[in-house]
Amino acid sequence: PVTSPHPLFSNAAIARRVRELAAQIRRDHHGQPLTLLPILKGALPFAADLLRALERPVQVEFAHASSYGSGRSPGALSHGFAFDPRLLRDQCVVVVDDIVDTGQTLSRIIADIRAVGPRRVSACVLLDKPARRHAAVSVDYVGFAIEDHFVVGYGMDDDGKHRELPYIGIVEEASA
């Protein structure tokens, strides 16, 4: 059994950091066409808030990825796009994810995008968990670096639970 998640980052802290990330992205992509590419499902709340905070025209496309079996058990990575990736040729693309953990999902999606010839590809993640990294992946915009905790909320879930929380919380195993 698990206990209720205890807060790690409040909704206000997340909102403040999203505005800061949007300002960095605006500066780095000033005057260039920009496409946000959120990885579904977990990145949806973060990407929506980031999109509004960018305060400029942005194209939005979606990728989907899953690397979990049931519950927290790792499974095989499956991923794809909800559009023709060739549409990203000559575009500045910001891949948006909720969390970079092992790095495998983000590195595979970035490689697939680079293969179609974008002008530039960068990665923006809300949470970076460097202790679990297995794949080499460069992240250009990081909301928060975290320790090796299982986190939920603000789009992230625990086997379908807690995705709706307005904050990010840590789920710990209950002691027996």
PDB file of C-alpha atoms in Angstrom, residues 70-129:
ATOM      1  CA  SER A  70       1.606  -2.176 -15.336  1.00  0.00           C
ATOM      2  CA  GLY A  71       2.149   0.017 -12.310  1.00  0.00           C
ATOM      3  CA  ARG A  72       5.746   1.128 -11.863  1.00  0.00           C
ATOM      4  CA  SER A  73       7.268  -1.828 -13.681  1.00  0.00           C
ATOM      5  CA  PRO A  74       9.447  -0.820 -16.616  1.00  0.00           C
ATOM      6  CA  GLY A  75       8.380  -2.180 -19.953  1.00  0.00           C
ATOM      7  CA  ALA A  76       9.488  -1.823 -23.540  1.00  0.00           C
ATOM      8  CA  LEU A  77       9.562   1.707 -24.925  1.00  0.00           C
ATOM      9  CA  SER A  78       6.887   2.405 -27.482  1.00  0.00           C
ATOM     10  CA  HIS A  79       6.601   5.802 -29.109  1.00  0.00           C
ATOM     11  CA  GLY A  80       5.237   7.564 -32.149  1.00  0.00           C
ATOM     12  CA  PHE A  81       3.850  10.801 -33.513  1.00  0.00           C
ATOM     13  CA  ALA A  82       0.300  12.066 -34.008  1.00  0.00           C
ATOM     14  CA  PHE A  83       1.406  13.788 -37.262  1.00  0.00           C
ATOM     15  CA  ASP A  84       3.866  13.399 -40.122  1.00  0.00           C
ATOM     16  CA  PRO A  85       7.278  14.243 -38.575  1.00  0.00           C
ATOM     17  CA  ARG A  86       8.467  15.624 -41.932  1.00  0.00           C
ATOM     18  CA  LEU A  87       6.349  18.705 -41.107  1.00  0.00           C
ATOM     19  CA  LEU A  88       9.161  19.639 -38.696  1.00  0.00           C
ATOM     20  CA  ARG A  89      11.743  20.050 -41.454  1.00  0.00           C
ATOM     21  CA  ASP A  90      13.386  23.500 -41.102  1.00  0.00           C
ATOM     22  CA  GLN A  91      11.478  24.214 -37.858  1.00  0.00           C
ATOM     23  CA  CYS A  92      12.787  25.019 -34.381  1.00  0.00           C
ATOM     24  CA  VAL A  93      11.357  22.201 -32.277  1.00  0.00           C
ATOM     25  CA  VAL A  94      11.160  22.122 -28.483  1.00  0.00           C
ATOM     26  CA  VAL A  95      10.392  18.609 -27.246  1.00  0.00           C
ATOM     27  CA  VAL A  96       8.465  18.978 -23.970  1.00  0.00           C
ATOM     28  CA  ASP A  97       8.384  16.216 -21.380  1.00  0.00           C
ATOM     29  CA  ASP A  98       7.262  15.986 -17.781  1.00  0.00           C
ATOM     30  CA  ILE A  99      10.352  14.174 -16.494  1.00  0.00           C
ATOM     31  CA  VAL A 100      13.632  12.833 -17.814  1.00  0.00           C
ATOM     32  CA  ASP A 101      14.512   9.739 -15.858  1.00  0.00           C
ATOM     33  CA  THR A 102      16.591   7.135 -17.716  1.00  0.00           C
ATOM     34  CA  GLY A 103      16.743   9.430 -20.755  1.00  0.00           C
ATOM     35  CA  GLN A 104      15.772   6.653 -23.164  1.00  0.00           C
ATOM     36  CA  THR A 105      12.391   8.074 -24.213  1.00  0.00           C
ATOM     37  CA  LEU A 106      13.644  11.607 -24.742  1.00  0.00           C
ATOM     38  CA  SER A 107      16.793  10.520 -26.604  1.00  0.00           C
ATOM     39  CA  ARG A 108      14.795   8.285 -28.991  1.00  0.00           C
ATOM     40  CA  ILE A 109      12.223  10.981 -29.770  1.00  0.00           C
ATOM     41  CA  ILE A 110      14.923  13.621 -30.314  1.00  0.00           C
ATOM     42  CA  ALA A 111      16.804  11.255 -32.658  1.00  0.00           C
ATOM     43  CA  ASP A 112      13.621  10.641 -34.669  1.00  0.00           C
ATOM     44  CA  ILE A 113      12.987  14.393 -34.949  1.00  0.00           C
ATOM     45  CA  ARG A 114      16.605  15.142 -35.948  1.00  0.00           C
ATOM     46  CA  ALA A 115      16.298  12.569 -38.741  1.00  0.00           C
ATOM     47  CA  VAL A 116      13.720  14.735 -40.581  1.00  0.00           C
ATOM     48  CA  GLY A 117      15.998  17.809 -40.678  1.00  0.00           C
ATOM     49  CA  PRO A 118      14.668  20.470 -38.311  1.00  0.00           C
ATOM     50  CA  ARG A 119      16.487  23.785 -38.028  1.00  0.00           C
ATOM     51  CA  ARG A 120      17.034  23.140 -34.331  1.00  0.00           C
ATOM     52  CA  VAL A 121      15.864  20.637 -31.697  1.00  0.00           C
ATOM     53  CA  SER A 122      15.924  21.340 -27.990  1.00  0.00           C
ATOM     54  CA  ALA A 123      14.441  19.609 -24.975  1.00  0.00           C
ATOM     55  CA  CYS A 124      12.451  21.147 -22.144  1.00  0.00           C
ATOM     56  CA  VAL A 125      11.570  19.040 -19.106  1.00  0.00           C
ATOM     57  CA  LEU A 126       9.809  20.004 -15.936  1.00  0.00           C
ATOM     58  CA  LEU A 127      11.767  17.509 -13.832  1.00  0.00           C
ATOM     59  CA  ASP A 128      15.253  16.099 -14.291  1.00  0.00           C
ATOM     60  CA  LYS A 129      16.224  12.994 -12.315  1.00  0.00           C
TER      61      LYS A 129
END
